[in-house]
Coordinates of C-alpha atoms in Angstrom, one line a residue:
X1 CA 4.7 1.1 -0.3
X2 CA 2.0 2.0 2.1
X3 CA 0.9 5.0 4.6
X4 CA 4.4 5.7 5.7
X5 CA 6.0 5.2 2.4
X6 CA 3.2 8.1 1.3
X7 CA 4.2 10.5 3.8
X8 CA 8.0 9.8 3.3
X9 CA 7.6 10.9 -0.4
X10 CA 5.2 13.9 0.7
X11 CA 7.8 15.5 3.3
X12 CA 10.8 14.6 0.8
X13 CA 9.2 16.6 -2.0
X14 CA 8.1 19.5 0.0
X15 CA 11.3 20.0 1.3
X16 CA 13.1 19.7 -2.2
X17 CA 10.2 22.0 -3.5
X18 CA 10.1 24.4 -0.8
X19 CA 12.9 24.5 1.4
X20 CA 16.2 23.5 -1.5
X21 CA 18.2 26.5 -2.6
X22 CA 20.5 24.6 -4.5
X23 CA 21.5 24.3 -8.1
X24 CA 22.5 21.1 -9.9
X25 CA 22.6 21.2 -13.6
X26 CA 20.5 20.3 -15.8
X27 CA 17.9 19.2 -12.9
X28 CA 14.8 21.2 -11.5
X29 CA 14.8 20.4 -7.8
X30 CA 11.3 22.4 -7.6
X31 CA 10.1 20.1 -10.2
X32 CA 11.5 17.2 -8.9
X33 CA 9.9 18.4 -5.8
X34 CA 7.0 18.1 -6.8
X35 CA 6.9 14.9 -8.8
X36 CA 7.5 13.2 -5.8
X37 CA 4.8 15.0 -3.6
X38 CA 2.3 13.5 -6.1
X39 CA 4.0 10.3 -6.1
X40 CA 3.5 10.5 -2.4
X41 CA 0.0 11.7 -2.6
X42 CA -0.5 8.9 -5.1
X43 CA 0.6 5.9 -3.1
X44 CA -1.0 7.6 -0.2
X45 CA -4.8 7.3 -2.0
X46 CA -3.9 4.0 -3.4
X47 CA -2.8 2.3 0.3
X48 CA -5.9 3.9 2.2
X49 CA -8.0 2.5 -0.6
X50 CA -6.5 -0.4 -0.6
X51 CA -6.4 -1.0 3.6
X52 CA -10.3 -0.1 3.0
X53 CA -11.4 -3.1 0.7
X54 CA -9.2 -5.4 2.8
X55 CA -11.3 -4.3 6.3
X56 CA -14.4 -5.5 3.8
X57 CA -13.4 -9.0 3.5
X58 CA -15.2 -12.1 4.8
X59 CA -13.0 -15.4 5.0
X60 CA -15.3 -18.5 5.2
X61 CA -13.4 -21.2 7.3
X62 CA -14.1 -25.1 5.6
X63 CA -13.9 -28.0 7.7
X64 CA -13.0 -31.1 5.6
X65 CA -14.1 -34.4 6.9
X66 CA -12.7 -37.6 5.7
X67 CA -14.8 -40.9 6.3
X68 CA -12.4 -44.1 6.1
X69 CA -15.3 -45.9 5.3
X70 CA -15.2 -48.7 7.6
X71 CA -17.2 -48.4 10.7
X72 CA -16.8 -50.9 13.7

């Protein structure tokens, strides 16, 4: 799950938390709401931290040579 999977939990909780009228038994739709708006916010941190070690990376490229051993 990245950025967009971070927002897509952020926008689905606000709008259970904020915008949902409905009842269904037994579940809290404001809570709900808001467990996945921290979820979102969660993966959110995680895959901007994430994105930011992997701009920090050096690759080194190694060039194998192989001698046959017999020169003519």
């Amino acid at each position: 799950m990245g950025i967009g999977g971070g927002i897509v939990l952020i926008v689905i909780g606000a709008t259970l938390a904020f915008a949902v009228t409905d009842n269904v038994p037994g579940v809290d739709l404001t809570i709900v709401g808001y467990i996945c708006m921290g979820a979102g916010l969660l993966a959110l941190i995680l895959a901007i931290i994430f994105n930011a070690q992997r701009s920090h990376t050096s690759h080194r490229e190694v060039i194998e040579r192989r001698d046959t051993g017999y020169r003519y």
